[in-house]
C-alpha cells in the first residue's frame, strides 16, 4: 500500500510539473513578438510597402512588353487586310505581334515616386518597431502585475501562518490563565479572515496570469507559471537624469519619431512627383508583327493565250496578241507569316495643356499631406516631451515611495518582534497583537508594491533616455 501511495504521489507531481510551464520575462516577450496577431497584421504593411517600392522601381527602369495573338472569323463579306480588296467569301485571319512601350521622360515624376516609396518603406519599418516596443511594454507591465500578485499571495499565506502560530500561543496563555477566553474567539475570527485573504489573493494571482495569457494569446486551457525577476536593488539618483537631454535622446532614438520623419520625407517627394506631371512626356514604342489571311493568294504560274486587241483599218480582219495569263493559288501560312512581317518604331511627345485641373489638385493635395505630416511631428514632439516629464516625475515619486516603505517595513518588523515578546509574556491581548501584525503585513505589502513600481518607472525612463528596454 505504501508503494502505491508513493507511486501516485510521484505521478501527480509529474503531471503538475508538466501541466504548468514556467515562463520567464524573456520567454513572454519573445513569444509575444513572434505570435501577436496585431504585430502580424502590422507586418503586412511592411510587405505592402516593399511591393510598392519594387513596383515603382520596375516602372522606372523597365519597359512594358506585351505579346499578342489573335484569330478571327469573317462570314460572307470581308476585306483582305493585305490588299484591302473586297472578298465575297467566308474567311479567317491570324495575327501575331510583340509591342514595347517605355516612358523615357515624365518630368522626373517616376524618380520621385520611387524615392518616396523607399521613404515610406523606412517609415513602415519604424512603425512596426514602435508597435513592437508597445507590445514589450505591455508584456512587462502584465508580467510585473502577475509577480506582484504572486508576492501578495505569499504575504497572505505568511500572515495566515503567523496567525496560526498566534492561535497556538494564545491557547497556551489561556490555559495558563494569563489571557481571557475571549482572546481565542478573536484569533479564530482573524484566522478565518486570513483564509479569505488567501483565497482572494489566489484569485487575484490567477486573474493576473489570465491577463498575461490573453496578452500572449495562449490557449485558455494552457497553465503557466512565471519566474521571479532580479529587481533593481539600488535606485538611480533622479538628479542623474537631465530632463532636456532625455527629451532630446527620446526624439532622436524612438522609432515613433523616426517613422514620422520618414513619412514627412515621403510626402515632400510626393510633391515633386506631382509637379512632374506638369512637364511634357516623351515615350518610345516599338512594334513587330505578322499575320495570315485565308483568302490571300499568290501567283504560282501563268498560261499563254491569244486575244484580239483590235481590227485593221475598216476591214473586219482582227489583230491578235499573245497574253500571259497569271495563275493564282492560295498562299501558304508560313509564306504569309514571312512576307507579312513588319516592324515599327515610334517616339511620342505629349504636352499637357488642360486636364480638368486634376494635376493642380494632386499637387495641392500632396502639399496638404506634407503639412499634415509636419503637424504630426510637432504633435509627437510635444507628446514625447510630456511623457518624459511624467516619467521623470513618476520615477522621482517611486524612489521616495520605496525609501519610505523600506523604513516603514524596518520599523514594523521591530514593532512586530517586540509585540511577539509582549504576547508571549501576556502583556497584550490578541486584539492588540493583531493590530501590530496587520501593520507589519501592510508594510511588507507596501514595500513589495513600491519595489515593482520603481522597477517599472525606471524602465520607462531609461527607455526614453536610450531607446531600449533594460529588463
Tab-separated table of C-alpha atoms in Angstrom:
chain	number	residue	atom	x	y	z
A	1	UNK	CA	0.000	0.000	0.000
A	2	UNK	CA	2.863	2.338	0.858
A	3	UNK	CA	4.413	1.826	-2.597
A	4	UNK	CA	1.104	2.520	-4.331
A	5	UNK	CA	0.703	5.801	-2.445
A	6	UNK	CA	4.265	6.805	-3.314
A	7	UNK	CA	3.725	5.936	-6.961
A	8	UNK	CA	0.533	8.015	-7.129
A	9	UNK	CA	2.304	10.916	-5.425
A	10	UNK	CA	5.114	10.986	-7.974
A	11	UNK	CA	2.660	10.643	-10.848
A	12	UNK	CA	0.638	13.609	-9.592
A	13	UNK	CA	3.827	15.607	-9.065
A	14	UNK	CA	4.906	14.801	-12.628
A	15	UNK	CA	1.566	15.892	-14.061
A	16	UNK	CA	1.509	19.142	-12.117
A	17	UNK	CA	5.100	19.925	-13.102
A	18	UNK	CA	4.403	19.384	-16.794
A	19	UNK	CA	0.977	20.999	-16.762
A	20	UNK	CA	2.379	24.330	-15.572
A	21	UNK	CA	5.235	25.561	-17.709
A	22	UNK	CA	7.500	28.193	-16.159
A	23	UNK	CA	7.820	31.316	-18.307
A	24	UNK	CA	10.493	33.940	-17.830
A	25	UNK	CA	10.026	37.558	-18.837
A	26	UNK	CA	12.246	36.980	-21.892
A	27	UNK	CA	10.113	33.981	-22.856
A	28	UNK	CA	6.948	36.064	-22.697
A	29	UNK	CA	8.415	38.930	-24.719
A	30	UNK	CA	9.873	36.638	-27.394
A	31	UNK	CA	6.609	34.734	-27.731
A	32	UNK	CA	4.566	37.930	-27.976
A	33	UNK	CA	6.816	39.395	-30.673
A	34	UNK	CA	6.550	36.210	-32.741
A	35	UNK	CA	2.877	35.374	-32.283
A	36	UNK	CA	0.919	38.535	-31.508
A	37	UNK	CA	-1.829	38.969	-34.115
A	38	UNK	CA	-1.613	42.762	-34.105
A	39	UNK	CA	2.099	42.589	-34.877
A	40	UNK	CA	1.470	40.102	-37.676
A	41	UNK	CA	-1.180	42.399	-39.153
A	42	UNK	CA	1.180	45.348	-38.903
A	43	UNK	CA	3.970	43.400	-40.603
A	44	UNK	CA	1.710	43.121	-43.663
A	45	UNK	CA	2.050	46.888	-44.100
A	46	UNK	CA	5.798	46.401	-44.432
A	47	UNK	CA	5.280	43.757	-47.108
A	48	UNK	CA	2.878	46.068	-48.968
A	49	UNK	CA	5.465	48.855	-48.800
A	50	UNK	CA	8.160	46.527	-50.168
A	51	UNK	CA	5.906	45.540	-53.067
A	52	UNK	CA	5.121	49.183	-53.785
A	53	UNK	CA	8.817	50.054	-53.861
A	54	UNK	CA	9.551	47.134	-56.190
A	55	UNK	CA	6.703	48.149	-58.490
A	56	UNK	CA	7.925	51.752	-58.666
A	57	UNK	CA	11.443	50.556	-59.464
A	58	UNK	CA	10.099	48.394	-62.277
A	59	UNK	CA	8.064	51.335	-63.590
A	60	UNK	CA	11.215	53.451	-63.626
A	61	UNK	CA	13.749	51.071	-65.139
A	62	UNK	CA	11.845	48.564	-67.263
A	63	UNK	CA	9.614	48.887	-70.330
A	64	UNK	CA	6.214	47.374	-70.836
A	65	UNK	CA	6.431	44.430	-73.254
A	66	UNK	CA	3.383	42.554	-74.466
A	67	UNK	CA	2.899	39.743	-76.967
A	68	UNK	CA	-0.442	39.250	-78.721
A	69	UNK	CA	-2.007	36.538	-80.839
A	70	UNK	CA	-5.485	36.621	-82.312
A	71	UNK	CA	-7.709	34.536	-84.536
A	72	UNK	CA	-10.801	35.996	-86.195
A	73	UNK	CA	-13.504	34.565	-88.424
A	74	UNK	CA	-15.460	36.551	-91.029
A	75	UNK	CA	-18.627	35.294	-92.668
A	76	UNK	CA	-19.858	36.305	-96.118
A	77	UNK	CA	-18.107	39.556	-96.988
A	78	UNK	CA	-14.719	40.706	-95.676
A	79	UNK	CA	-11.726	42.884	-96.537
A	80	UNK	CA	-8.307	41.460	-97.339
A	81	UNK	CA	-6.045	43.142	-94.731
A	82	UNK	CA	-3.086	42.955	-97.118
A	83	UNK	CA	-4.616	44.302	-100.353
A	84	UNK	CA	-7.707	45.954	-98.883
A	85	UNK	CA	-9.746	44.313	-101.639
A	86	UNK	CA	-13.311	43.219	-101.133
A	87	UNK	CA	-13.674	39.455	-100.722
A	88	UNK	CA	-17.024	37.745	-101.028
A	89	UNK	CA	-16.446	34.557	-99.081
A	90	UNK	CA	-16.054	33.249	-95.553
A	91	UNK	CA	-12.525	33.919	-94.285
A	92	UNK	CA	-10.392	33.674	-91.196
A	93	UNK	CA	-7.277	35.596	-90.243
A	94	UNK	CA	-4.436	35.065	-87.770
A	95	UNK	CA	-2.103	37.705	-86.374
A	96	UNK	CA	0.966	37.697	-84.084
A	97	UNK	CA	2.644	40.770	-82.625
A	98	UNK	CA	5.049	41.941	-79.944
A	99	UNK	CA	4.933	45.514	-78.668
A	100	UNK	CA	7.253	47.504	-76.415
A	101	UNK	CA	6.478	50.784	-74.682
A	102	UNK	CA	8.716	52.810	-72.399
A	103	UNK	CA	8.230	56.273	-70.970
A	104	UNK	CA	11.574	57.994	-71.340
A	105	UNK	CA	10.727	61.182	-69.501
A	106	UNK	CA	7.781	62.205	-67.292
A	107	UNK	CA	9.147	65.262	-65.568
A	108	UNK	CA	11.114	63.102	-63.079
A	109	UNK	CA	7.763	62.034	-61.643
A	110	UNK	CA	8.629	58.336	-61.554
A	111	UNK	CA	12.023	59.014	-59.971
A	112	UNK	CA	10.476	60.987	-57.117
A	113	UNK	CA	7.697	58.432	-56.736
A	114	UNK	CA	10.295	55.661	-56.390
A	115	UNK	CA	12.220	57.667	-53.781
A	116	UNK	CA	9.013	58.426	-51.892
A	117	UNK	CA	8.101	54.741	-51.764
A	118	UNK	CA	11.542	53.984	-50.301
A	119	UNK	CA	10.970	56.564	-47.574
A	120	UNK	CA	7.522	55.070	-46.941
A	121	UNK	CA	9.080	51.626	-46.525
A	122	UNK	CA	11.511	53.007	-43.930
A	123	UNK	CA	8.609	54.681	-42.136
A	124	UNK	CA	6.624	51.435	-42.099
A	125	UNK	CA	9.558	49.522	-40.636
A	126	UNK	CA	9.981	52.035	-37.813
A	127	UNK	CA	6.227	51.999	-37.177
A	128	UNK	CA	6.462	48.230	-36.854
A	129	UNK	CA	9.314	48.640	-34.383
A	130	UNK	CA	7.276	51.167	-32.379
A	131	UNK	CA	4.376	48.711	-32.173
A	132	UNK	CA	6.786	46.005	-31.031
A	133	UNK	CA	8.038	48.317	-28.279
A	134	UNK	CA	4.475	48.950	-27.153
A	135	UNK	CA	3.888	45.207	-27.047
A	136	UNK	CA	7.055	44.688	-24.995
A	137	UNK	CA	5.920	47.374	-22.548
A	138	UNK	CA	2.501	45.736	-22.190
A	139	UNK	CA	4.084	42.341	-21.577
A	140	UNK	CA	6.424	43.748	-18.919
A	141	UNK	CA	3.550	45.570	-17.214
A	142	UNK	CA	1.364	42.452	-17.124
A	143	UNK	CA	4.283	40.276	-16.051
A	144	UNK	CA	5.098	42.621	-13.151
A	145	UNK	CA	1.418	42.724	-12.167
A	146	UNK	CA	1.378	38.941	-12.030
A	147	UNK	CA	4.589	38.873	-9.972
A	148	UNK	CA	3.163	41.460	-7.591
A	149	UNK	CA	0.012	39.377	-7.197
A	150	UNK	CA	2.156	36.326	-6.577
A	151	UNK	CA	4.085	38.086	-3.824
A	152	UNK	CA	0.828	39.352	-2.344
A	153	UNK	CA	-0.342	35.747	-2.207
A	154	UNK	CA	2.875	34.769	-0.458
A	155	UNK	CA	2.395	37.569	2.081
A	156	UNK	CA	-1.205	36.473	2.683
A	157	UNK	CA	-0.049	32.905	3.310
A	158	UNK	CA	2.683	34.108	5.652
A	159	UNK	CA	0.132	36.168	7.542
A	160	UNK	CA	-2.091	33.113	7.917
A	161	UNK	CA	0.886	31.135	9.216
A	162	UNK	CA	1.638	33.838	11.762
A	163	UNK	CA	-1.987	33.798	12.870
A	164	UNK	CA	-1.840	30.019	13.226
A	165	UNK	CA	1.217	30.348	15.446
A	166	UNK	CA	-0.540	33.117	17.325
A	167	UNK	CA	-3.561	30.874	17.865
A	168	UNK	CA	-1.388	28.138	19.345
A	169	UNK	CA	0.336	30.603	21.686
A	170	UNK	CA	-2.981	32.199	22.660
A	171	UNK	CA	-4.443	28.842	23.597
A	172	UNK	CA	-1.390	28.164	25.772
A	173	UNK	CA	-1.742	31.533	27.519
A	174	UNK	CA	-5.462	30.934	28.070
A	175	UNK	CA	-4.697	27.517	29.541
A	176	UNK	CA	-2.185	29.090	31.930
A	177	UNK	CA	-4.694	31.760	32.932
A	178	UNK	CA	-2.682	34.648	31.520
A	179	UNK	CA	-5.344	35.581	28.913
A	180	UNK	CA	-9.104	35.576	28.915
A	181	UNK	CA	-11.121	33.053	26.899
A	182	UNK	CA	-12.365	35.858	24.626
A	183	UNK	CA	-8.923	36.101	23.057
A	184	UNK	CA	-9.423	32.688	21.497
A	185	UNK	CA	-12.574	33.881	19.717
A	186	UNK	CA	-10.729	36.895	18.347
A	187	UNK	CA	-7.822	34.861	16.995
A	188	UNK	CA	-10.210	32.304	15.474
A	189	UNK	CA	-12.037	35.119	13.685
A	190	UNK	CA	-8.735	36.509	12.463
A	191	UNK	CA	-7.686	33.084	11.169
A	192	UNK	CA	-10.948	32.799	9.213
A	193	UNK	CA	-10.330	36.280	7.807
A	194	UNK	CA	-6.809	35.233	6.794
A	195	UNK	CA	-8.257	32.206	4.991
A	196	UNK	CA	-10.463	34.563	2.997
A	197	UNK	CA	-7.478	36.822	2.249
A	198	UNK	CA	-5.525	33.860	0.896
A	199	UNK	CA	-8.441	32.863	-1.335
A	200	UNK	CA	-8.762	36.440	-2.655
A	201	UNK	CA	-5.013	36.652	-3.230
A	202	UNK	CA	-5.086	33.374	-5.155
A	203	UNK	CA	-7.934	34.691	-7.303
A	204	UNK	CA	-6.028	37.931	-7.956
A	205	UNK	CA	-2.943	35.968	-8.948
A	206	UNK	CA	-4.879	33.729	-11.323
A	207	UNK	CA	-6.585	36.795	-12.801
A	208	UNK	CA	-3.185	38.405	-13.412
A	209	UNK	CA	-1.943	35.200	-15.053
A	210	UNK	CA	-5.054	35.135	-17.232
A	211	UNK	CA	-4.406	38.708	-18.328
A	212	UNK	CA	-0.847	37.760	-19.258
A	213	UNK	CA	-2.078	34.632	-21.042
A	214	UNK	CA	-4.616	36.670	-23.031
A	215	UNK	CA	-1.969	39.213	-23.988
A	216	UNK	CA	0.286	36.416	-25.229
A	217	UNK	CA	-2.779	34.886	-26.929
A	218	UNK	CA	-2.088	31.487	-25.419
A	219	UNK	CA	-4.793	28.814	-25.329
A	220	UNK	CA	-7.034	29.461	-22.349
A	221	UNK	CA	-6.517	25.915	-21.085
A	222	UNK	CA	-2.719	26.268	-21.016
A	223	UNK	CA	-1.490	26.664	-17.452
A	224	UNK	CA	1.609	28.795	-16.931
A	225	UNK	CA	3.828	29.805	-14.057
A	226	UNK	CA	6.113	32.848	-14.054
A	227	UNK	CA	9.688	33.073	-12.873
A	228	UNK	CA	10.841	35.768	-10.429
A	229	UNK	CA	12.858	38.788	-11.517
A	230	UNK	CA	16.073	40.198	-10.121
A	231	UNK	CA	14.735	43.651	-9.388
A	232	UNK	CA	16.988	46.662	-9.093
A	233	UNK	CA	18.363	46.841	-5.590
A	234	UNK	CA	19.592	50.428	-5.717
A	235	UNK	CA	17.589	53.118	-7.446
A	236	UNK	CA	19.432	55.585	-9.615
A	237	UNK	CA	19.597	59.123	-8.349
A	238	UNK	CA	16.929	61.107	-10.166
A	239	UNK	CA	19.365	64.003	-10.446
A	240	UNK	CA	21.472	61.896	-12.823
A	241	UNK	CA	18.772	62.337	-15.458
A	242	UNK	CA	18.957	65.644	-17.332
A	243	UNK	CA	15.401	66.233	-18.487
A	244	UNK	CA	16.274	68.224	-21.584
A	245	UNK	CA	18.872	65.624	-22.522
A	246	UNK	CA	16.382	62.783	-22.017
A	247	UNK	CA	13.831	64.561	-24.214
A	248	UNK	CA	16.461	65.082	-26.900
A	249	UNK	CA	17.538	61.431	-26.692
A	250	UNK	CA	13.927	60.277	-26.967
A	251	UNK	CA	13.304	62.428	-30.045
A	252	UNK	CA	16.444	61.018	-31.671
A	253	UNK	CA	16.087	57.359	-30.682
A	254	UNK	CA	12.403	56.463	-30.528
A	255	UNK	CA	11.084	54.692	-33.654
A	256	UNK	CA	7.838	56.662	-33.391
A	257	UNK	CA	9.687	59.865	-34.287
A	258	UNK	CA	11.820	58.276	-36.986
A	259	UNK	CA	8.741	56.825	-38.638
A	260	UNK	CA	7.064	60.233	-38.759
A	261	UNK	CA	10.208	61.861	-40.151
A	262	UNK	CA	10.327	59.337	-42.979
A	263	UNK	CA	6.626	59.964	-43.617
A	264	UNK	CA	7.367	63.668	-43.979
A	265	UNK	CA	10.251	62.936	-46.350
A	266	UNK	CA	7.962	60.764	-48.453
A	267	UNK	CA	5.316	63.497	-48.540
A	268	UNK	CA	7.900	66.039	-49.685
A	269	UNK	CA	8.980	63.758	-52.525
A	270	UNK	CA	5.354	63.196	-53.493
A	271	UNK	CA	5.010	66.952	-54.028
A	272	UNK	CA	7.886	66.824	-56.521
A	273	UNK	CA	6.366	63.769	-58.183
A	274	UNK	CA	3.024	65.553	-58.531
A	275	UNK	CA	4.702	68.634	-60.028
A	276	UNK	CA	6.407	66.388	-62.560
A	277	UNK	CA	3.003	65.688	-64.111
A	278	UNK	CA	3.031	69.268	-65.478
A	279	UNK	CA	6.077	68.540	-67.648
A	280	UNK	CA	5.953	67.189	-71.217
A	281	UNK	CA	6.320	63.437	-71.551
A	282	UNK	CA	8.474	61.572	-74.037
A	283	UNK	CA	7.796	57.916	-74.740
A	284	UNK	CA	9.257	55.293	-77.028
A	285	UNK	CA	7.409	52.378	-78.569
A	286	UNK	CA	8.367	49.573	-80.893
A	287	UNK	CA	6.246	47.009	-82.693
A	288	UNK	CA	6.777	43.961	-84.810
A	289	UNK	CA	4.149	41.562	-86.067
A	290	UNK	CA	2.809	39.451	-88.894
A	291	UNK	CA	-0.500	37.983	-89.979
A	292	UNK	CA	-2.261	35.401	-92.095
A	293	UNK	CA	-5.441	35.737	-94.231
A	294	UNK	CA	-7.213	32.660	-95.520
A	295	UNK	CA	-8.308	34.301	-98.796
A	296	UNK	CA	-4.835	35.558	-99.673
A	297	UNK	CA	-3.436	34.265	-102.968
A	298	UNK	CA	-0.087	34.254	-104.707
A	299	UNK	CA	0.924	33.743	-108.317
A	300	UNK	CA	2.251	30.247	-108.880
A	301	UNK	CA	2.496	30.243	-112.674
A	302	UNK	CA	0.993	31.540	-115.938
A	303	UNK	CA	-0.621	30.391	-119.245
A	304	UNK	CA	-0.285	31.958	-122.722
A	305	UNK	CA	-3.394	32.801	-124.651
A	306	UNK	CA	-4.193	34.786	-127.812
A	307	UNK	CA	-6.708	37.523	-127.521
A	308	UNK	CA	-7.960	40.087	-130.074
A	309	UNK	CA	-6.847	43.605	-129.464
A	310	UNK	CA	-8.469	45.394	-132.453
A	311	UNK	CA	-9.057	45.482	-136.255
A	312	UNK	CA	-7.056	46.565	-139.204
A	313	UNK	CA	-8.482	49.682	-140.824
A	314	UNK	CA	-12.056	49.406	-141.896
A	315	UNK	CA	-11.783	45.732	-142.585
A	316	UNK	CA	-13.104	43.122	-140.308
A	317	UNK	CA	-9.738	41.437	-140.015
A	318	UNK	CA	-8.864	41.166	-136.325
A	319	UNK	CA	-5.475	41.781	-134.798
A	320	UNK	CA	-4.366	39.309	-132.098
A	321	UNK	CA	-1.696	39.371	-129.426
A	322	UNK	CA	-0.118	36.865	-127.110
A	323	UNK	CA	-1.244	37.388	-123.481
A	324	UNK	CA	0.334	35.740	-120.439
A	325	UNK	CA	-2.480	34.814	-118.024
A	326	UNK	CA	-1.245	34.545	-114.352
A	327	UNK	CA	-2.301	31.553	-112.270
A	328	UNK	CA	-3.163	32.212	-108.583
A	329	UNK	CA	-3.310	29.717	-105.748
A	330	UNK	CA	-3.929	30.025	-102.027
A	331	UNK	CA	-0.881	31.457	-100.274
A	332	UNK	CA	0.530	29.190	-97.558
A	333	UNK	CA	0.511	30.001	-93.842
A	334	UNK	CA	4.291	30.070	-93.439
A	335	UNK	CA	4.848	32.186	-96.521
A	336	UNK	CA	2.321	34.728	-95.343
A	337	UNK	CA	3.917	34.998	-91.899
A	338	UNK	CA	7.314	35.553	-93.519
A	339	UNK	CA	6.179	38.002	-96.196
A	340	UNK	CA	3.839	39.961	-93.908
A	341	UNK	CA	6.393	40.509	-91.140
A	342	UNK	CA	6.584	44.229	-90.329
A	343	UNK	CA	8.294	46.498	-87.771
A	344	UNK	CA	7.600	49.916	-86.362
A	345	UNK	CA	9.496	52.339	-84.108
A	346	UNK	CA	7.859	55.467	-82.724
A	347	UNK	CA	8.695	58.368	-80.432
A	348	UNK	CA	5.823	60.313	-78.900
A	349	UNK	CA	5.906	63.704	-77.229
A	350	UNK	CA	2.972	64.680	-75.038
A	351	UNK	CA	2.435	68.212	-73.785
A	352	UNK	CA	-0.181	68.589	-71.033
A	353	UNK	CA	-2.391	71.591	-71.662
A	354	UNK	CA	-5.561	71.122	-69.650
A	355	UNK	CA	-6.606	68.044	-67.678
A	356	UNK	CA	-9.688	69.175	-65.763
A	357	UNK	CA	-7.394	70.669	-63.091
A	358	UNK	CA	-6.524	67.164	-61.877
A	359	UNK	CA	-2.782	67.797	-61.853
A	360	UNK	CA	-3.069	71.031	-59.871
A	361	UNK	CA	-5.399	69.402	-57.346
A	362	UNK	CA	-2.964	66.469	-56.998
A	363	UNK	CA	-0.134	68.927	-56.280
A	364	UNK	CA	-2.274	70.775	-53.719
A	365	UNK	CA	-3.242	67.518	-52.006
A	366	UNK	CA	0.415	66.473	-51.849
A	367	UNK	CA	1.240	69.776	-50.164
A	368	UNK	CA	-1.569	69.290	-47.675
A	369	UNK	CA	-0.307	65.796	-46.867
A	370	UNK	CA	3.189	67.188	-46.284
A	371	UNK	CA	1.757	69.833	-43.972
A	372	UNK	CA	-0.169	67.151	-42.086
A	373	UNK	CA	2.980	65.087	-41.519
A	374	UNK	CA	4.731	68.196	-40.206
A	375	UNK	CA	1.886	68.735	-37.742
A	376	UNK	CA	2.100	65.051	-36.752
A	377	UNK	CA	5.786	65.500	-35.952
A	378	UNK	CA	5.153	68.630	-33.887
A	379	UNK	CA	2.365	66.888	-32.011
A	380	UNK	CA	4.540	63.834	-31.368
A	381	UNK	CA	7.400	66.010	-30.109
A	382	UNK	CA	5.073	67.630	-27.589
A	383	UNK	CA	3.660	64.253	-26.565
A	384	UNK	CA	7.095	62.739	-26.034
A	385	UNK	CA	8.234	65.759	-24.002
A	386	UNK	CA	5.154	65.435	-21.778
A	387	UNK	CA	5.690	61.688	-21.432
A	388	UNK	CA	9.317	62.205	-20.414
A	389	UNK	CA	8.370	64.773	-17.783
A	390	UNK	CA	5.660	62.431	-16.471
A	391	UNK	CA	8.094	59.510	-16.432
A	392	UNK	CA	10.651	61.593	-14.539
A	393	UNK	CA	8.040	62.762	-12.028
A	394	UNK	CA	6.732	59.225	-11.549
A	395	UNK	CA	10.253	57.873	-11.115
A	396	UNK	CA	11.141	60.518	-8.533
A	397	UNK	CA	7.964	59.720	-6.612
A	398	UNK	CA	8.682	55.979	-6.858
A	399	UNK	CA	12.165	56.465	-5.385
A	400	UNK	CA	10.716	58.388	-2.440
A	401	UNK	CA	7.960	55.824	-2.025
A	402	UNK	CA	10.461	52.950	-1.953
A	403	UNK	CA	12.666	54.682	0.616
A	404	UNK	CA	9.684	55.492	2.830
A	405	UNK	CA	8.207	51.994	2.542
A	406	UNK	CA	11.580	50.442	3.325
A	407	UNK	CA	11.868	52.500	6.507
A	408	UNK	CA	8.282	51.646	7.402
A	409	UNK	CA	8.986	47.954	6.796
A	410	UNK	CA	12.052	48.018	9.055
A	411	UNK	CA	10.166	49.847	11.806
A	412	UNK	CA	7.200	47.476	11.552
A	413	UNK	CA	9.497	44.453	11.859
A	414	UNK	CA	10.927	45.823	15.096
A	415	UNK	CA	7.445	46.592	16.389
A	416	UNK	CA	6.220	43.139	15.406
A	417	UNK	CA	9.092	41.334	17.123
A	418	UNK	CA	8.508	43.417	20.250
A	419	UNK	CA	4.783	42.627	20.028
A	420	UNK	CA	5.538	38.880	19.895
A	421	UNK	CA	7.515	39.205	23.114
A	422	UNK	CA	4.649	41.098	24.744
A	423	UNK	CA	2.114	38.488	23.609
A	424	UNK	CA	4.247	35.642	24.925
A	425	UNK	CA	4.577	37.472	28.227
A	426	UNK	CA	0.822	38.041	28.365
A	427	UNK	CA	1.260	41.811	28.483
A	428	UNK	CA	-1.023	42.435	25.477
A	429	UNK	CA	-4.082	40.567	24.280
A	430	UNK	CA	-4.775	39.050	20.851
A	431	UNK	CA	-6.615	42.129	19.577
A	432	UNK	CA	-3.696	44.422	20.347
A	433	UNK	CA	-1.226	41.982	18.824
A	434	UNK	CA	-3.414	41.668	15.721
A	435	UNK	CA	-3.155	45.401	15.167
A	436	UNK	CA	0.633	45.224	15.330
A	437	UNK	CA	0.733	42.223	12.995
A	438	UNK	CA	-1.564	43.880	10.437
A	439	UNK	CA	0.663	46.960	10.343
A	440	UNK	CA	3.646	44.700	9.775
A	441	UNK	CA	1.948	42.802	6.939
A	442	UNK	CA	0.713	46.045	5.370
A	443	UNK	CA	4.240	47.467	5.480
A	444	UNK	CA	5.562	44.361	3.725
A	445	UNK	CA	2.913	44.654	1.010
A	446	UNK	CA	3.621	48.368	0.516
A	447	UNK	CA	7.332	47.687	0.218
A	448	UNK	CA	6.813	44.973	-2.400
A	449	UNK	CA	4.491	47.213	-4.415
A	450	UNK	CA	6.937	50.128	-4.194
A	451	UNK	CA	9.744	47.855	-5.369
A	452	UNK	CA	7.846	46.839	-8.504
A	453	UNK	CA	6.641	50.378	-9.126
A	454	UNK	CA	10.205	51.668	-9.063
A	455	UNK	CA	11.402	48.923	-11.392
A	456	UNK	CA	8.719	49.761	-13.956
A	457	UNK	CA	9.120	53.546	-13.693
A	458	UNK	CA	12.890	53.320	-14.068
A	459	UNK	CA	12.498	51.006	-17.048
A	460	UNK	CA	10.255	53.553	-18.785
A	461	UNK	CA	12.572	56.475	-18.040
A	462	UNK	CA	15.581	54.513	-19.305
A	463	UNK	CA	13.626	53.648	-22.438
A	464	UNK	CA	13.106	57.326	-23.204
A	465	UNK	CA	16.751	58.013	-22.436
A	466	UNK	CA	18.273	55.185	-24.526
A	467	UNK	CA	15.521	53.937	-26.822
A	468	UNK	CA	15.954	50.406	-25.431
A	469	UNK	CA	14.369	48.336	-22.672
A	470	UNK	CA	16.774	47.343	-19.900
A	471	UNK	CA	14.866	44.495	-18.272
